[in-house]
Every structure is written in C-alpha cells, then in structure tokens.
Amino acid sequence: MSPISQETANVNAAIDAELQLLDPRVRASRSLAAPLLDPEFVEVGASGRRWTYEEMLDALPDLDGGSGSGEGDGDGPRFEPSGMGGVVLAPGIVHLTYETVIDGRRARRSSLWRRRDGETGWRMYYHQATPVPDGG
C-alpha cells in the first residue's frame, strides 16, 4: 500500500472509531466503549471538566449522546456530526476535527487517536469539545 493510501486508511479507521463513540448504544455499554478509549485517555469536555479513562467509562451512559438513563438502552438523543476530517500527524497518531449538534447545541471537536506498535485498533487518546455560541 502506498504511503498516501495508508494515511487515508488510518484516517478512515479513526473516523469509523469516532463515529462508534458517538453511537448511543456504544456510549451506553462499557464493554463496547472501553476498547475505543486509550488507557491514558483524557478529555476536556464542553463544560470545561477534565475526564480520565475510568471517569469517562463510568459516566458515558449518562452523558449527552448516551442513554440518559444509566440503563444501557442507548435510546437517548444522538450527536449529529458534520465536517469530519483528519490528518496523520505521525506514525500511529491521527488528529480528527468536526462539529456536532445535540439538542440544538453546537460544539467544535478535536480528537487524537493513537495506535501503538503491535495493536490493530485505534484508540482515542485525547478529546476536546468547545461550545459554539449562537451565531458562531
């Protein structure tokens, strides 16, 4: 595979994984979400709160885009992503950017995905969400 084709494949794999994390059924299930998050995961959410791997897995079902009930049913409001794209920053590191809307609230998002040597799957290493003000 050519280097450009490999970079495109890596970006597409990270996008696929990001979309999985936006799926309410995945967000409602620790066993589905855990393999998508790097053990060293950190998020700075739209609220400004800092989340670690364990904190995120514990809270994910009840956060926006999850089931909202803690029941694991995945029937809550869904994120509507748009403009998702990415670049390979270095071997094993992909940076994604996009916007979401959920319940009428917009946010700009940035994620770093990492695949370590010997691993086949991509895992979210860092995520940042920034609210977009009305008219922004």
JSON list of C-alpha atoms in Angstrom, two decimals:
[
{"chain": "A", "resi": 1, "resn": "MET", "atom": "CA", "xyz": [0.00, 0.00, 0.00]},
{"chain": "A", "resi": 2, "resn": "SER", "atom": "CA", "xyz": [1.34, 3.45, -0.87]},
{"chain": "A", "resi": 3, "resn": "PRO", "atom": "CA", "xyz": [2.05, 5.90, 1.98]},
{"chain": "A", "resi": 4, "resn": "ILE", "atom": "CA", "xyz": [-0.87, 8.11, 0.90]},
{"chain": "A", "resi": 5, "resn": "SER", "atom": "CA", "xyz": [-3.23, 5.12, 0.78]},
{"chain": "A", "resi": 6, "resn": "GLN", "atom": "CA", "xyz": [-2.05, 4.02, 4.23]},
{"chain": "A", "resi": 7, "resn": "GLU", "atom": "CA", "xyz": [-2.60, 7.53, 5.63]},
{"chain": "A", "resi": 8, "resn": "THR", "atom": "CA", "xyz": [-6.10, 7.61, 4.13]},
{"chain": "A", "resi": 9, "resn": "ALA", "atom": "CA", "xyz": [-6.83, 4.16, 5.60]},
{"chain": "A", "resi": 10, "resn": "ASN", "atom": "CA", "xyz": [-5.59, 5.31, 9.03]},
{"chain": "A", "resi": 11, "resn": "VAL", "atom": "CA", "xyz": [-7.72, 8.47, 8.96]},
{"chain": "A", "resi": 12, "resn": "ASN", "atom": "CA", "xyz": [-10.76, 6.46, 7.84]},
{"chain": "A", "resi": 13, "resn": "ALA", "atom": "CA", "xyz": [-10.22, 3.91, 10.64]},
{"chain": "A", "resi": 14, "resn": "ALA", "atom": "CA", "xyz": [-10.06, 6.73, 13.22]},
{"chain": "A", "resi": 15, "resn": "ILE", "atom": "CA", "xyz": [-13.21, 8.31, 11.77]},
{"chain": "A", "resi": 16, "resn": "ASP", "atom": "CA", "xyz": [-15.01, 4.96, 11.97]},
{"chain": "A", "resi": 17, "resn": "ALA", "atom": "CA", "xyz": [-13.96, 4.59, 15.62]},
{"chain": "A", "resi": 18, "resn": "GLU", "atom": "CA", "xyz": [-15.03, 8.18, 16.42]},
{"chain": "A", "resi": 19, "resn": "LEU", "atom": "CA", "xyz": [-18.44, 7.53, 14.90]},
{"chain": "A", "resi": 20, "resn": "GLN", "atom": "CA", "xyz": [-18.76, 4.40, 17.04]},
{"chain": "A", "resi": 21, "resn": "LEU", "atom": "CA", "xyz": [-18.13, 6.50, 20.16]},
{"chain": "A", "resi": 22, "resn": "LEU", "atom": "CA", "xyz": [-20.94, 8.85, 19.09]},
{"chain": "A", "resi": 23, "resn": "ASP", "atom": "CA", "xyz": [-23.41, 5.95, 18.83]},
{"chain": "A", "resi": 24, "resn": "PRO", "atom": "CA", "xyz": [-25.74, 5.89, 21.88]},
{"chain": "A", "resi": 25, "resn": "ARG", "atom": "CA", "xyz": [-25.60, 2.06, 22.02]},
{"chain": "A", "resi": 26, "resn": "VAL", "atom": "CA", "xyz": [-21.79, 2.18, 22.32]},
{"chain": "A", "resi": 27, "resn": "ARG", "atom": "CA", "xyz": [-21.90, 5.04, 24.83]},
{"chain": "A", "resi": 28, "resn": "ALA", "atom": "CA", "xyz": [-24.35, 3.02, 26.94]},
{"chain": "A", "resi": 29, "resn": "SER", "atom": "CA", "xyz": [-22.06, -0.03, 27.06]},
{"chain": "A", "resi": 30, "resn": "ARG", "atom": "CA", "xyz": [-18.78, -0.03, 28.96]},
{"chain": "A", "resi": 31, "resn": "SER", "atom": "CA", "xyz": [-17.70, -3.21, 27.13]},
{"chain": "A", "resi": 32, "resn": "LEU", "atom": "CA", "xyz": [-18.23, -1.55, 23.72]},
{"chain": "A", "resi": 33, "resn": "ALA", "atom": "CA", "xyz": [-16.72, 1.83, 24.65]},
{"chain": "A", "resi": 34, "resn": "ALA", "atom": "CA", "xyz": [-13.65, 0.63, 26.60]},
{"chain": "A", "resi": 35, "resn": "PRO", "atom": "CA", "xyz": [-11.70, -0.75, 23.61]},
{"chain": "A", "resi": 36, "resn": "LEU", "atom": "CA", "xyz": [-12.15, 2.58, 21.81]},
{"chain": "A", "resi": 37, "resn": "LEU", "atom": "CA", "xyz": [-10.52, 4.64, 24.58]},
{"chain": "A", "resi": 38, "resn": "ASP", "atom": "CA", "xyz": [-6.79, 4.59, 25.24]},
{"chain": "A", "resi": 39, "resn": "PRO", "atom": "CA", "xyz": [-5.89, 3.66, 28.85]},
{"chain": "A", "resi": 40, "resn": "GLU", "atom": "CA", "xyz": [-4.18, 7.09, 29.07]},
{"chain": "A", "resi": 41, "resn": "PHE", "atom": "CA", "xyz": [-7.27, 8.86, 27.69]},
{"chain": "A", "resi": 42, "resn": "VAL", "atom": "CA", "xyz": [-8.04, 12.44, 28.75]},
{"chain": "A", "resi": 43, "resn": "GLU", "atom": "CA", "xyz": [-10.93, 14.64, 27.68]},
{"chain": "A", "resi": 44, "resn": "VAL", "atom": "CA", "xyz": [-11.64, 18.29, 28.29]},
{"chain": "A", "resi": 45, "resn": "GLY", "atom": "CA", "xyz": [-15.38, 18.46, 27.76]},
{"chain": "A", "resi": 46, "resn": "ALA", "atom": "CA", "xyz": [-17.50, 21.34, 26.53]},
{"chain": "A", "resi": 47, "resn": "SER", "atom": "CA", "xyz": [-18.25, 22.09, 30.20]},
{"chain": "A", "resi": 48, "resn": "GLY", "atom": "CA", "xyz": [-14.53, 22.51, 30.90]},
{"chain": "A", "resi": 49, "resn": "ARG", "atom": "CA", "xyz": [-14.40, 19.38, 33.03]},
{"chain": "A", "resi": 50, "resn": "ARG", "atom": "CA", "xyz": [-11.37, 17.11, 32.69]},
{"chain": "A", "resi": 51, "resn": "TRP", "atom": "CA", "xyz": [-12.16, 13.40, 32.35]},
{"chain": "A", "resi": 52, "resn": "THR", "atom": "CA", "xyz": [-9.86, 10.38, 32.67]},
{"chain": "A", "resi": 53, "resn": "TYR", "atom": "CA", "xyz": [-10.36, 6.91, 31.18]},
{"chain": "A", "resi": 54, "resn": "GLU", "atom": "CA", "xyz": [-12.14, 5.43, 34.20]},
{"chain": "A", "resi": 55, "resn": "GLU", "atom": "CA", "xyz": [-14.21, 8.56, 34.87]},
{"chain": "A", "resi": 56, "resn": "MET", "atom": "CA", "xyz": [-15.36, 8.64, 31.26]},
{"chain": "A", "resi": 57, "resn": "LEU", "atom": "CA", "xyz": [-16.29, 4.96, 31.12]},
{"chain": "A", "resi": 58, "resn": "ASP", "atom": "CA", "xyz": [-18.26, 5.32, 34.37]},
{"chain": "A", "resi": 59, "resn": "ALA", "atom": "CA", "xyz": [-20.14, 8.43, 33.21]},
{"chain": "A", "resi": 60, "resn": "LEU", "atom": "CA", "xyz": [-20.53, 7.82, 29.48]},
{"chain": "A", "resi": 61, "resn": "PRO", "atom": "CA", "xyz": [-24.02, 6.22, 29.59]},
{"chain": "A", "resi": 62, "resn": "ASP", "atom": "CA", "xyz": [-25.44, 9.30, 31.33]},
{"chain": "A", "resi": 63, "resn": "LEU", "atom": "CA", "xyz": [-23.65, 11.97, 29.28]},
{"chain": "A", "resi": 64, "resn": "ASP", "atom": "CA", "xyz": [-25.11, 13.69, 26.22]},
{"chain": "A", "resi": 65, "resn": "GLY", "atom": "CA", "xyz": [-25.47, 11.20, 23.41]},
{"chain": "A", "resi": 66, "resn": "GLY", "atom": "CA", "xyz": [-25.77, 8.23, 25.78]},
{"chain": "A", "resi": 67, "resn": "SER", "atom": "CA", "xyz": [-28.90, 6.55, 27.03]},
{"chain": "A", "resi": 68, "resn": "GLY", "atom": "CA", "xyz": [-29.51, 9.30, 29.55]},
{"chain": "A", "resi": 69, "resn": "SER", "atom": "CA", "xyz": [-30.99, 6.75, 31.90]},
{"chain": "A", "resi": 70, "resn": "GLY", "atom": "CA", "xyz": [-27.99, 4.76, 33.07]},
{"chain": "A", "resi": 71, "resn": "GLU", "atom": "CA", "xyz": [-29.92, 1.70, 31.88]},
{"chain": "A", "resi": 72, "resn": "GLY", "atom": "CA", "xyz": [-27.69, 0.98, 28.89]},
{"chain": "A", "resi": 73, "resn": "ASP", "atom": "CA", "xyz": [-30.53, 1.14, 26.36]},
{"chain": "A", "resi": 74, "resn": "GLY", "atom": "CA", "xyz": [-28.88, 3.69, 24.06]},
{"chain": "A", "resi": 75, "resn": "ASP", "atom": "CA", "xyz": [-32.14, 5.43, 23.15]},
{"chain": "A", "resi": 76, "resn": "GLY", "atom": "CA", "xyz": [-31.15, 8.99, 24.12]},
{"chain": "A", "resi": 77, "resn": "PRO", "atom": "CA", "xyz": [-30.63, 11.95, 21.78]},
{"chain": "A", "resi": 78, "resn": "ARG", "atom": "CA", "xyz": [-27.97, 11.40, 19.14]},
{"chain": "A", "resi": 79, "resn": "PHE", "atom": "CA", "xyz": [-25.00, 13.52, 18.20]},
{"chain": "A", "resi": 80, "resn": "GLU", "atom": "CA", "xyz": [-25.24, 14.87, 14.65]},
{"chain": "A", "resi": 81, "resn": "PRO", "atom": "CA", "xyz": [-21.62, 15.13, 13.40]},
{"chain": "A", "resi": 82, "resn": "SER", "atom": "CA", "xyz": [-20.62, 17.19, 10.37]},
{"chain": "A", "resi": 83, "resn": "GLY", "atom": "CA", "xyz": [-17.45, 18.21, 8.58]},
{"chain": "A", "resi": 84, "resn": "MET", "atom": "CA", "xyz": [-15.42, 15.33, 9.99]},
{"chain": "A", "resi": 85, "resn": "GLY", "atom": "CA", "xyz": [-11.91, 15.09, 8.63]},
{"chain": "A", "resi": 86, "resn": "GLY", "atom": "CA", "xyz": [-8.47, 14.13, 9.77]},
{"chain": "A", "resi": 87, "resn": "VAL", "atom": "CA", "xyz": [-4.75, 14.08, 9.18]},
{"chain": "A", "resi": 88, "resn": "VAL", "atom": "CA", "xyz": [-1.95, 11.75, 10.19]},
{"chain": "A", "resi": 89, "resn": "LEU", "atom": "CA", "xyz": [0.35, 13.73, 12.50]},
{"chain": "A", "resi": 90, "resn": "ALA", "atom": "CA", "xyz": [2.94, 10.99, 12.93]},
{"chain": "A", "resi": 91, "resn": "PRO", "atom": "CA", "xyz": [3.04, 7.20, 12.61]},
{"chain": "A", "resi": 92, "resn": "GLY", "atom": "CA", "xyz": [0.28, 5.89, 14.89]},
{"chain": "A", "resi": 93, "resn": "ILE", "atom": "CA", "xyz": [-1.29, 9.33, 15.56]},
{"chain": "A", "resi": 94, "resn": "VAL", "atom": "CA", "xyz": [-4.38, 10.71, 13.76]},
{"chain": "A", "resi": 95, "resn": "HIS", "atom": "CA", "xyz": [-5.97, 14.10, 14.50]},
{"chain": "A", "resi": 96, "resn": "LEU", "atom": "CA", "xyz": [-9.71, 14.46, 13.76]},
{"chain": "A", "resi": 97, "resn": "THR", "atom": "CA", "xyz": [-11.77, 17.64, 13.77]},
{"chain": "A", "resi": 98, "resn": "TYR", "atom": "CA", "xyz": [-15.53, 18.10, 13.30]},
{"chain": "A", "resi": 99, "resn": "GLU", "atom": "CA", "xyz": [-18.66, 19.74, 14.68]},
{"chain": "A", "resi": 100, "resn": "THR", "atom": "CA", "xyz": [-21.63, 18.20, 16.46]},
{"chain": "A", "resi": 101, "resn": "VAL", "atom": "CA", "xyz": [-25.15, 19.25, 17.25]},
{"chain": "A", "resi": 102, "resn": "ILE", "atom": "CA", "xyz": [-27.14, 17.62, 20.04]},
{"chain": "A", "resi": 103, "resn": "ASP", "atom": "CA", "xyz": [-30.43, 19.05, 21.32]},
{"chain": "A", "resi": 104, "resn": "GLY", "atom": "CA", "xyz": [-29.70, 22.23, 19.33]},
{"chain": "A", "resi": 105, "resn": "ARG", "atom": "CA", "xyz": [-26.29, 22.81, 20.98]},
{"chain": "A", "resi": 106, "resn": "ARG", "atom": "CA", "xyz": [-23.27, 23.02, 18.68]},
{"chain": "A", "resi": 107, "resn": "ALA", "atom": "CA", "xyz": [-19.70, 22.11, 19.62]},
{"chain": "A", "resi": 108, "resn": "ARG", "atom": "CA", "xyz": [-16.41, 22.04, 17.74]},
{"chain": "A", "resi": 109, "resn": "ARG", "atom": "CA", "xyz": [-14.48, 18.87, 18.50]},
{"chain": "A", "resi": 110, "resn": "SER", "atom": "CA", "xyz": [-10.90, 17.70, 18.20]},
{"chain": "A", "resi": 111, "resn": "SER", "atom": "CA", "xyz": [-9.67, 14.16, 18.88]},
{"chain": "A", "resi": 112, "resn": "LEU", "atom": "CA", "xyz": [-6.29, 12.48, 18.86]},
{"chain": "A", "resi": 113, "resn": "TRP", "atom": "CA", "xyz": [-6.35, 8.78, 18.03]},
{"chain": "A", "resi": 114, "resn": "ARG", "atom": "CA", "xyz": [-3.42, 6.51, 18.77]},
{"chain": "A", "resi": 115, "resn": "ARG", "atom": "CA", "xyz": [-2.45, 3.05, 17.60]},
{"chain": "A", "resi": 116, "resn": "ARG", "atom": "CA", "xyz": [0.55, 1.61, 19.39]},
{"chain": "A", "resi": 117, "resn": "ASP", "atom": "CA", "xyz": [3.01, -0.83, 17.84]},
{"chain": "A", "resi": 118, "resn": "GLY", "atom": "CA", "xyz": [1.59, -4.32, 17.85]},
{"chain": "A", "resi": 119, "resn": "GLU", "atom": "CA", "xyz": [-2.02, -3.13, 18.20]},
{"chain": "A", "resi": 120, "resn": "THR", "atom": "CA", "xyz": [-4.53, -3.39, 15.41]},
{"chain": "A", "resi": 121, "resn": "GLY", "atom": "CA", "xyz": [-7.19, -0.96, 16.64]},
{"chain": "A", "resi": 122, "resn": "TRP", "atom": "CA", "xyz": [-7.19, 2.80, 17.07]},
{"chain": "A", "resi": 123, "resn": "ARG", "atom": "CA", "xyz": [-7.98, 4.26, 20.48]},
{"chain": "A", "resi": 124, "resn": "MET", "atom": "CA", "xyz": [-8.97, 7.79, 21.40]},
{"chain": "A", "resi": 125, "resn": "TYR", "atom": "CA", "xyz": [-6.09, 9.31, 23.35]},
{"chain": "A", "resi": 126, "resn": "TYR", "atom": "CA", "xyz": [-7.38, 12.89, 23.77]},
{"chain": "A", "resi": 127, "resn": "HIS", "atom": "CA", "xyz": [-10.64, 14.71, 23.08]},
{"chain": "A", "resi": 128, "resn": "GLN", "atom": "CA", "xyz": [-11.58, 18.39, 23.37]},
{"chain": "A", "resi": 129, "resn": "ALA", "atom": "CA", "xyz": [-15.06, 19.86, 22.90]},
{"chain": "A", "resi": 130, "resn": "THR", "atom": "CA", "xyz": [-15.68, 23.61, 22.65]},
{"chain": "A", "resi": 131, "resn": "PRO", "atom": "CA", "xyz": [-19.22, 25.03, 22.68]},
{"chain": "A", "resi": 132, "resn": "VAL", "atom": "CA", "xyz": [-20.16, 27.23, 19.73]},
{"chain": "A", "resi": 133, "resn": "PRO", "atom": "CA", "xyz": [-22.15, 30.29, 20.81]},
{"chain": "A", "resi": 134, "resn": "ASP", "atom": "CA", "xyz": [-25.36, 31.16, 18.96]},
{"chain": "A", "resi": 135, "resn": "GLY", "atom": "CA", "xyz": [-24.48, 32.89, 15.72]},
{"chain": "A", "resi": 136, "resn": "GLY", "atom": "CA", "xyz": [-20.90, 31.45, 15.89]}
]
